[in-house]
CSV table of C-alpha atoms in Angstrom, one decimal:
chain,number,residue,atom,x,y,z
A,190,MET,CA,66.6,48.1,-63.6
A,191,GLU,CA,68.3,48.8,-60.2
A,192,THR,CA,67.7,46.2,-57.5
A,193,ARG,CA,67.0,47.4,-54.0
A,194,PRO,CA,67.0,44.4,-51.7
A,195,TYR,CA,65.9,44.9,-48.1
A,196,VAL,CA,68.5,44.7,-45.3
A,197,SER,CA,67.4,44.2,-41.7
A,198,TRP,CA,67.4,47.2,-39.4
A,199,GLU,CA,69.5,45.2,-36.9
A,200,LEU,CA,72.2,44.4,-39.5
A,201,ILE,CA,72.3,48.0,-40.9
A,202,GLY,CA,72.4,49.5,-37.5
A,203,ASP,CA,75.2,47.3,-36.1
A,204,PHE,CA,77.2,47.8,-39.3
A,205,MET,CA,77.0,51.6,-39.3
A,206,ALA,CA,77.6,51.8,-35.5
A,207,SER,CA,80.6,49.4,-35.8
A,208,ALA,CA,82.0,51.4,-38.7
A,209,PHE,CA,81.7,54.7,-36.8
A,210,GLU,CA,83.3,53.0,-33.8
A,211,LYS,CA,86.3,51.9,-35.9
A,212,LEU,CA,86.6,55.5,-37.1
A,213,GLY,CA,87.0,56.6,-33.5
A,214,VAL,CA,83.4,57.4,-32.4
A,215,PRO,CA,82.7,56.0,-28.9
A,216,ARG,CA,80.3,53.0,-29.2
A,217,GLU,CA,77.3,54.7,-27.4
A,218,GLU,CA,77.7,57.8,-29.6
A,219,ALA,CA,78.2,55.6,-32.7
A,220,GLU,CA,74.8,54.0,-32.0
A,221,ILE,CA,73.2,57.4,-31.8
A,222,CYS,CA,74.6,58.3,-35.2
A,223,ALA,CA,73.4,55.1,-36.8
A,224,GLU,CA,69.9,55.5,-35.2
A,225,VAL,CA,69.5,59.0,-36.6
A,226,LEU,CA,70.4,57.8,-40.1
A,227,MET,CA,68.0,54.8,-39.8
A,228,GLU,CA,65.2,57.0,-38.6
A,229,SER,CA,65.3,58.8,-41.9
A,230,ASP,CA,65.0,55.5,-43.8
A,231,ARG,CA,62.2,54.4,-41.5
A,232,ARG,CA,60.3,57.5,-42.7
A,233,GLY,CA,61.1,57.0,-46.4
A,234,ILE,CA,63.3,60.2,-46.4
A,235,GLU,CA,66.1,58.4,-48.1
A,236,SER,CA,67.9,61.7,-48.9
A,237,HIS,CA,69.2,61.7,-45.3
A,238,GLY,CA,69.4,58.0,-44.6
A,239,CYS,CA,71.9,55.3,-45.2
A,240,ASN,CA,72.9,56.7,-48.6
A,241,ARG,CA,74.6,59.6,-46.7
A,242,PHE,CA,76.5,57.3,-44.4
A,243,LYS,CA,79.7,57.3,-46.4
A,244,PRO,CA,79.8,60.5,-48.4
A,245,ILE,CA,78.7,62.8,-45.6
A,246,TYR,CA,80.0,61.2,-42.4
A,247,VAL,CA,82.7,58.6,-43.2
A,248,ASP,CA,84.4,60.7,-45.8
A,249,ARG,CA,84.4,63.8,-43.7
A,250,ILE,CA,85.9,62.0,-40.7
A,251,ASN,CA,88.6,60.6,-43.0
A,252,ASP,CA,89.2,64.0,-44.5
A,253,GLY,CA,89.8,65.4,-41.0
A,254,ILE,CA,87.0,68.0,-41.2
A,255,GLN,CA,84.7,66.2,-38.7
A,256,LYS,CA,85.9,64.9,-35.4
A,257,PRO,CA,84.8,61.4,-34.3
A,258,VAL,CA,85.0,62.3,-30.6
A,259,THR,CA,82.4,65.0,-29.7
A,260,ASN,CA,83.4,67.7,-27.2
A,261,PHE,CA,79.9,69.0,-26.2
A,262,GLU,CA,80.8,72.2,-24.4
A,263,VAL,CA,78.2,74.3,-22.7
A,264,VAL,CA,79.6,77.9,-23.0
A,265,ARG,CA,76.6,79.8,-21.5
A,266,GLU,CA,73.5,78.7,-19.6
A,267,THR,CA,70.4,80.0,-17.9
A,268,PRO,CA,67.5,78.0,-16.4
A,269,THR,CA,65.7,78.0,-19.8
A,270,THR,CA,68.5,78.5,-22.4
A,271,ALA,CA,72.0,77.3,-23.3
A,272,VAL,CA,74.7,77.9,-25.8
A,273,VAL,CA,76.7,74.9,-26.9
A,274,ASP,CA,80.0,74.6,-28.8
A,275,GLY,CA,80.1,71.3,-30.7
A,276,HIS,CA,83.8,71.6,-31.7
A,277,ASP,CA,83.1,70.0,-35.1
A,278,GLY,CA,82.1,66.7,-33.5
A,279,MET,CA,79.3,64.4,-34.7
A,280,GLY,CA,76.3,66.5,-35.5
A,281,MET,CA,73.8,63.7,-34.5
A,282,VAL,CA,75.4,63.4,-31.1
A,283,ILE,CA,75.4,67.1,-30.6
A,284,GLY,CA,71.7,67.3,-31.7
A,285,VAL,CA,70.5,64.6,-29.4
A,286,LYS,CA,72.3,66.1,-26.4
A,287,ALA,CA,71.1,69.6,-27.2
A,288,MET,CA,67.4,68.6,-27.6
A,289,ASN,CA,67.6,66.6,-24.4
A,290,MET,CA,68.8,69.7,-22.7
A,291,ALA,CA,65.9,71.7,-24.1
A,292,ILE,CA,63.4,69.1,-23.0
A,293,GLU,CA,64.8,68.9,-19.5
A,294,LYS,CA,64.6,72.7,-19.2
A,295,ALA,CA,61.0,72.7,-20.5
A,296,LYS,CA,60.0,70.1,-18.0
A,297,LYS,CA,61.1,72.5,-15.2
A,298,TYR,CA,60.2,75.8,-16.7
A,299,GLY,CA,57.7,75.2,-19.5
A,300,MET,CA,60.0,76.1,-22.3
A,301,GLY,CA,63.7,75.4,-23.2
A,302,MET,CA,66.0,76.5,-26.0
A,303,VAL,CA,69.5,75.5,-26.9
A,304,ALA,CA,71.6,77.1,-29.6
A,305,VAL,CA,74.6,75.3,-31.1
A,306,ARG,CA,77.7,76.5,-32.9
A,307,ASN,CA,80.6,74.7,-34.6
A,308,SER,CA,78.6,71.6,-35.4
A,309,THR,CA,78.4,69.3,-38.4
A,310,HIS,CA,75.6,67.8,-40.5
A,311,TYR,CA,73.0,66.5,-37.9
A,312,GLY,CA,70.9,64.3,-40.2
A,313,ILE,CA,67.2,64.4,-40.4
A,314,ALA,CA,65.9,67.4,-38.5
A,315,GLY,CA,62.6,65.6,-37.7
A,316,TYR,CA,64.4,63.2,-35.4
A,317,TYR,CA,64.9,65.9,-32.8
A,318,THR,CA,61.4,67.3,-33.0
A,319,THR,CA,60.1,63.8,-32.5
A,320,MET,CA,62.2,63.5,-29.4
A,321,ALA,CA,60.1,66.3,-28.1
A,322,THR,CA,56.8,64.9,-29.1
A,323,LYS,CA,57.6,61.6,-27.4
A,324,ALA,CA,58.1,63.7,-24.2
A,325,GLY,CA,54.7,65.3,-24.7
A,326,MET,CA,56.1,68.5,-26.0
A,327,ILE,CA,56.2,70.7,-29.1
A,328,GLY,CA,59.6,70.5,-30.7
A,329,ILE,CA,61.2,73.0,-33.1
A,330,THR,CA,64.6,72.8,-34.7
A,331,GLY,CA,66.5,74.4,-37.6
A,332,THR,CA,70.0,74.4,-39.0
A,333,ASN,CA,72.0,76.4,-41.5
A,334,ALA,CA,74.0,74.7,-44.2
A,335,ARG,CA,76.5,75.3,-47.0
A,336,PRO,CA,75.2,78.0,-49.4
A,337,SER,CA,72.9,76.8,-52.2
A,338,ILE,CA,69.9,79.2,-52.2
A,339,ALA,CA,70.0,82.6,-54.0
A,340,PRO,CA,68.0,85.4,-52.3
A,341,THR,CA,65.0,86.7,-54.2
A,342,PHE,CA,66.2,88.9,-57.1
A,343,GLY,CA,69.7,87.5,-56.6
A,344,VAL,CA,71.7,84.8,-58.4
A,345,GLU,CA,74.5,83.9,-55.9
A,346,ASN,CA,74.4,80.9,-53.6
A,347,MET,CA,74.1,82.5,-50.2
A,348,LEU,CA,71.7,80.6,-47.9
A,349,GLY,CA,71.6,76.9,-47.1
A,350,THR,CA,68.5,74.7,-47.7
A,351,ASN,CA,67.9,75.6,-44.0
A,352,PRO,CA,64.9,73.4,-42.7
A,353,LEU,CA,62.5,74.9,-40.2
A,354,THR,CA,61.1,71.8,-38.6
A,355,VAL,CA,58.2,71.5,-36.1
A,356,GLY,CA,56.8,68.4,-34.3
A,357,MET,CA,53.6,68.3,-32.2
A,358,PRO,CA,52.1,65.4,-30.3
A,359,THR,CA,48.6,64.2,-31.2
A,360,ASP,CA,46.1,61.6,-30.0
A,361,GLU,CA,46.8,59.6,-33.2
A,362,ASP,CA,49.4,56.9,-33.8
A,363,PHE,CA,51.9,59.4,-35.1
A,364,PRO,CA,52.8,63.0,-34.3
A,365,PHE,CA,52.5,66.0,-36.6
A,366,VAL,CA,56.0,66.5,-38.0
A,367,LEU,CA,56.7,69.1,-40.7
A,368,ASP,CA,60.3,68.6,-41.9
A,369,CYS,CA,61.2,70.3,-45.1
A,370,ALA,CA,63.8,72.6,-46.6
A,371,THR,CA,63.2,76.3,-47.3
A,372,SER,CA,64.5,75.8,-50.9
A,373,ILE,CA,61.9,74.9,-53.6
A,374,THR,CA,63.9,71.7,-54.3
A,375,GLN,CA,67.1,70.0,-53.3
A,376,ARG,CA,70.1,68.7,-55.2
A,377,GLY,CA,69.0,65.1,-54.7
A,378,LYS,CA,65.8,65.8,-56.7
A,379,ILE,CA,67.8,67.3,-59.6
A,380,GLU,CA,70.1,64.3,-59.5
A,381,TYR,CA,66.9,62.2,-59.9
A,382,TYR,CA,65.8,64.2,-62.9
A,383,ALA,CA,69.3,63.8,-64.4
A,384,ARG,CA,69.4,60.0,-63.9
A,385,ASN,CA,66.0,59.8,-65.7
A,386,GLY,CA,66.8,62.1,-68.5
A,387,LYS,CA,64.3,64.7,-67.4
A,388,ASP,CA,64.5,68.5,-67.4
A,389,THR,CA,64.2,70.3,-64.1
A,390,PRO,CA,61.0,72.4,-64.0
A,391,ALA,CA,61.5,76.0,-64.8
A,392,GLY,CA,61.6,78.3,-61.7
A,393,MET,CA,63.5,75.9,-59.4
A,394,VAL,CA,67.0,76.9,-60.3
A,395,ILE,CA,68.4,80.3,-61.4
A,396,GLY,CA,71.6,80.8,-63.5
A,397,ARG,CA,74.2,83.4,-63.0
A,398,ASP,CA,72.7,85.4,-65.8
A,399,GLY,CA,69.3,85.5,-64.0
A,400,SER,CA,67.5,83.1,-66.2
A,401,ALA,CA,65.7,79.9,-65.2
A,402,MET,CA,67.8,76.8,-65.8
A,403,THR,CA,66.1,73.5,-66.8
A,404,ASP,CA,69.0,71.3,-68.1
A,405,SER,CA,69.4,68.9,-65.2
A,406,GLU,CA,73.0,67.8,-66.1
A,407,ALA,CA,74.1,71.4,-66.6
A,408,ILE,CA,72.5,72.4,-63.3
A,409,LEU,CA,74.4,69.8,-61.3
A,410,LYS,CA,77.7,71.0,-62.7
A,411,ASP,CA,76.8,74.7,-62.2
A,412,LEU,CA,75.7,74.2,-58.6
A,413,THR,CA,79.1,72.9,-57.9
A,414,THR,CA,80.9,75.8,-59.5
A,415,GLY,CA,78.5,78.5,-58.1
A,416,ASN,CA,77.1,79.3,-61.6
A,417,ALA,CA,73.6,78.1,-60.5
A,418,ALA,CA,71.6,78.5,-57.3
A,419,LEU,CA,68.5,76.9,-56.0
A,420,ALA,CA,65.4,79.1,-55.7
A,421,PRO,CA,63.7,79.5,-52.3
A,422,LEU,CA,60.2,78.0,-51.7
A,423,GLY,CA,57.9,79.8,-54.1
A,424,GLY,CA,60.5,79.8,-56.9
A,425,ILE,CA,62.4,82.6,-58.7
A,426,GLY,CA,61.2,86.1,-58.2
A,427,GLU,CA,58.0,87.3,-56.4
A,428,GLU,CA,55.2,86.1,-58.7
A,429,LEU,CA,54.7,82.8,-56.8
A,430,ALA,CA,55.9,84.3,-53.4
A,431,GLY,CA,59.5,83.2,-53.5
A,432,TYR,CA,60.2,86.0,-51.0
A,433,LYS,CA,58.4,83.9,-48.4
A,434,GLY,CA,60.8,81.0,-48.8
A,435,TYR,CA,63.7,83.4,-48.8
A,436,GLY,CA,62.4,85.0,-45.6
A,437,TYR,CA,62.0,81.7,-43.8
A,438,ALA,CA,65.5,80.5,-44.9
A,439,THR,CA,66.9,83.8,-43.5
A,440,VAL,CA,65.0,83.2,-40.2
A,441,VAL,CA,66.7,79.8,-39.8
A,442,GLU,CA,70.1,81.3,-40.8
A,443,ILE,CA,69.8,84.0,-38.1
A,444,LEU,CA,68.6,81.7,-35.4
A,445,SER,CA,71.4,79.2,-36.3
A,446,ALA,CA,74.1,81.9,-36.0
A,447,ALA,CA,73.2,85.0,-34.1
A,448,LEU,CA,72.2,83.5,-30.7
A,449,GLN,CA,75.4,81.5,-30.5
A,450,SER,CA,77.8,83.8,-32.3
A,451,GLY,CA,78.3,81.2,-35.0
A,452,ASN,CA,79.2,81.1,-38.7
A,453,TYR,CA,76.8,82.0,-41.5
A,454,LEU,CA,76.3,82.4,-45.2
A,455,ARG,CA,79.6,82.3,-47.2
A,456,MET,CA,81.5,81.1,-44.1
A,457,LEU,CA,79.8,77.7,-44.5
A,458,THR,CA,81.2,76.6,-47.8
A,459,GLY,CA,83.6,74.0,-46.3
A,460,ILE,CA,86.4,75.3,-48.5
A,461,ASN,CA,89.0,77.9,-47.6
A,462,GLU,CA,90.7,80.5,-49.8
A,463,LYS,CA,93.3,77.9,-50.9
A,464,GLY,CA,90.5,75.6,-52.1
A,465,GLU,CA,91.2,73.1,-49.3
A,466,LYS,CA,88.4,71.3,-47.3
A,467,VAL,CA,87.8,72.7,-43.9
A,468,PRO,CA,85.1,72.1,-41.2
A,469,TYR,CA,81.7,73.5,-41.9
A,470,HIS,CA,81.1,75.0,-38.4
A,471,LEU,CA,77.3,74.7,-38.8
A,472,GLY,CA,74.8,76.1,-36.3
A,473,HIS,CA,71.6,74.6,-35.0
A,474,PHE,CA,68.8,75.6,-32.6
A,475,PHE,CA,66.5,73.4,-30.6
A,476,ILE,CA,63.3,74.5,-28.8
A,477,ALA,CA,61.0,72.4,-26.5
A,478,ILE,CA,57.6,73.6,-25.3
A,479,ASP,CA,55.9,71.7,-22.6
A,480,THR,CA,52.2,71.3,-23.4
A,481,GLU,CA,51.5,70.7,-19.7
A,482,ALA,CA,52.4,74.3,-19.0
A,483,PHE,CA,49.4,75.4,-21.0
A,484,MET,CA,46.1,73.4,-20.8
A,485,GLY,CA,47.7,70.0,-20.5
A,486,LEU,CA,49.0,67.3,-22.8
A,487,ASP,CA,45.8,65.4,-23.3
A,488,ALA,CA,43.8,68.5,-24.2
A,489,PHE,CA,46.6,69.5,-26.6
A,490,LYS,CA,46.8,66.1,-28.3
A,491,LYS,CA,43.0,65.9,-28.7
A,492,THR,CA,42.7,69.3,-30.3
A,493,ALA,CA,45.7,68.7,-32.6
A,494,GLY,CA,44.3,65.3,-33.6
A,495,ASP,CA,40.8,66.9,-34.3
A,496,ILE,CA,42.4,69.5,-36.5
A,497,LEU,CA,44.3,67.0,-38.5
A,498,ARG,CA,41.3,64.6,-38.9
A,499,GLU,CA,39.1,67.5,-40.0
A,500,LEU,CA,41.7,68.5,-42.6
A,501,ARG,CA,42.0,64.9,-43.9
A,502,GLY,CA,38.2,64.7,-44.0
A,503,SER,CA,37.7,67.8,-46.1
A,504,GLU,CA,36.5,67.7,-49.7
A,505,LYS,CA,39.1,66.2,-52.0
A,506,ALA,CA,40.0,67.5,-55.4
A,507,PRO,CA,38.6,65.5,-58.4
A,508,GLY,CA,40.7,62.4,-59.0
A,509,GLU,CA,42.5,62.5,-55.7
A,510,GLU,CA,42.1,59.5,-53.3
A,511,ARG,CA,43.0,61.2,-50.0
A,512,ILE,CA,44.4,64.2,-48.2
A,513,TYR,CA,47.4,63.8,-46.0
A,514,THR,CA,48.8,65.7,-43.0
A,515,ALA,CA,52.5,66.1,-42.2
A,516,GLY,CA,54.0,63.0,-40.7
A,517,GLU,CA,51.3,60.7,-42.0
A,518,LYS,CA,53.1,59.5,-45.1
A,519,GLU,CA,56.2,58.8,-43.1
A,520,TYR,CA,54.2,56.8,-40.6
A,521,LEU,CA,52.8,54.7,-43.5
A,522,VAL,CA,56.2,54.0,-44.8
A,523,TRP,CA,57.3,52.8,-41.4
A,524,GLN,CA,54.4,50.4,-41.3
A,525,GLU,CA,55.6,49.0,-44.6
A,526,ARG,CA,59.3,48.8,-43.7
A,527,LYS,CA,59.3,47.9,-40.0
A,528,ASP,CA,59.5,44.2,-40.7
A,529,LYS,CA,61.2,44.3,-44.1
A,530,GLY,CA,64.2,46.5,-43.3
A,531,VAL,CA,66.0,49.1,-45.3
A,532,PRO,CA,65.9,49.1,-49.2
A,533,VAL,CA,69.5,49.5,-50.3
A,534,GLY,CA,70.3,50.6,-53.9
A,535,GLU,CA,73.3,49.5,-55.9
A,536,ALA,CA,75.4,52.6,-55.3
A,537,VAL,CA,74.9,52.3,-51.5
A,538,GLN,CA,75.6,48.6,-51.6
A,539,LYS,CA,79.0,49.3,-53.2
A,540,GLU,CA,79.7,52.0,-50.5
A,541,PHE,CA,78.8,49.6,-47.7
A,542,ILE,CA,81.1,46.9,-49.0
A,543,ALA,CA,83.9,49.4,-49.6
A,544,VAL,CA,83.6,50.8,-46.0
A,545,ARG,CA,83.4,47.3,-44.5
A,546,ASP,CA,86.5,46.1,-46.3
A,547,ALA,CA,88.5,49.2,-45.6
A,548,LEU,CA,87.7,48.9,-41.9
A,549,GLY,CA,88.0,45.1,-41.7
A,550,LEU,CA,84.5,44.6,-40.4
A,551,PRO,CA,82.9,41.1,-40.4
A,552,HIS,CA,79.4,42.0,-41.6
A,553,HIS,CA,77.9,40.1,-44.5
A,554,PHE,CA,75.0,41.6,-46.5
A,555,PRO,CA,72.2,39.7,-48.2
A,556,PHE,CA,72.8,41.5,-51.5
A,557,GLU,CA,76.2,39.8,-51.7
A,558,ASP,CA,74.6,36.3,-52.0
């Protein structure tokens, strides 16, 4: 059985920041990148945490398709809006700066929105909406991504997993944060099924012939070659309302490309016509809405909290212990992990050691003892 020892937040954070710095990311920005990755692990969303440190960020910098120094260029601006070109810099740095711009505009005018083009993977989307909730605001963000979802009645990878993420402050110990993809599942879940010898449930993945695929190993291969595609939320076809997930994924795609004259759909594969790796040129959008511009922060937080408490207090299905609201499970994970640190699996342990040794860093991890 795999061992997952805990590593302190301080050690993990300093290691990742130091590695980013060695790769050319300015120290202050390197710490931002590490912080966004750790926030994902704090919430138990390990698909976007430390396990993505090497394959998504370190490798892409080394491959020359992501720039360690971020040129955050404001190409157009009004009092309430802005368009930013990230010039293929660090997506987390671009995301933090863009959401801060939106928040500052909202403080002055009630609402602010920033659209970004030519960016890179920005980590956990909920990090940016939580920036807004901490400022007493509603936060909304979305990003497009390399194609992996087929449109309803289609079989070709066209849309990314395109999260539409919303955060709202409450009078509880944690905000309401809905952070999820618009696909019915993600590649990481299928990898989990494959590792455990399980089939993928029918309706999650469609083959090029239009049939539902269930062989997890075959799906992973065919997703890479384009012979399989993820279904949108709701699944294949219209019977379980897959058109709704398809529609929401398209909303995110348009908002991540049209406002900023950015790339979209097949442009985002990361591979050129010669089969070479190229920058992804992703697009994002960030919206901040100041609750004080309406009936005030305290009134908003109380009503939001009342709604969530009433939902959790409603009648439970037989055999179920409790009802959750968005952001609650992530808060509970943080309560468990805040003193323990990050659980690091064997694959990530090997990646950390390889990166450390390649960069000549002095860090020593407890799993090496």
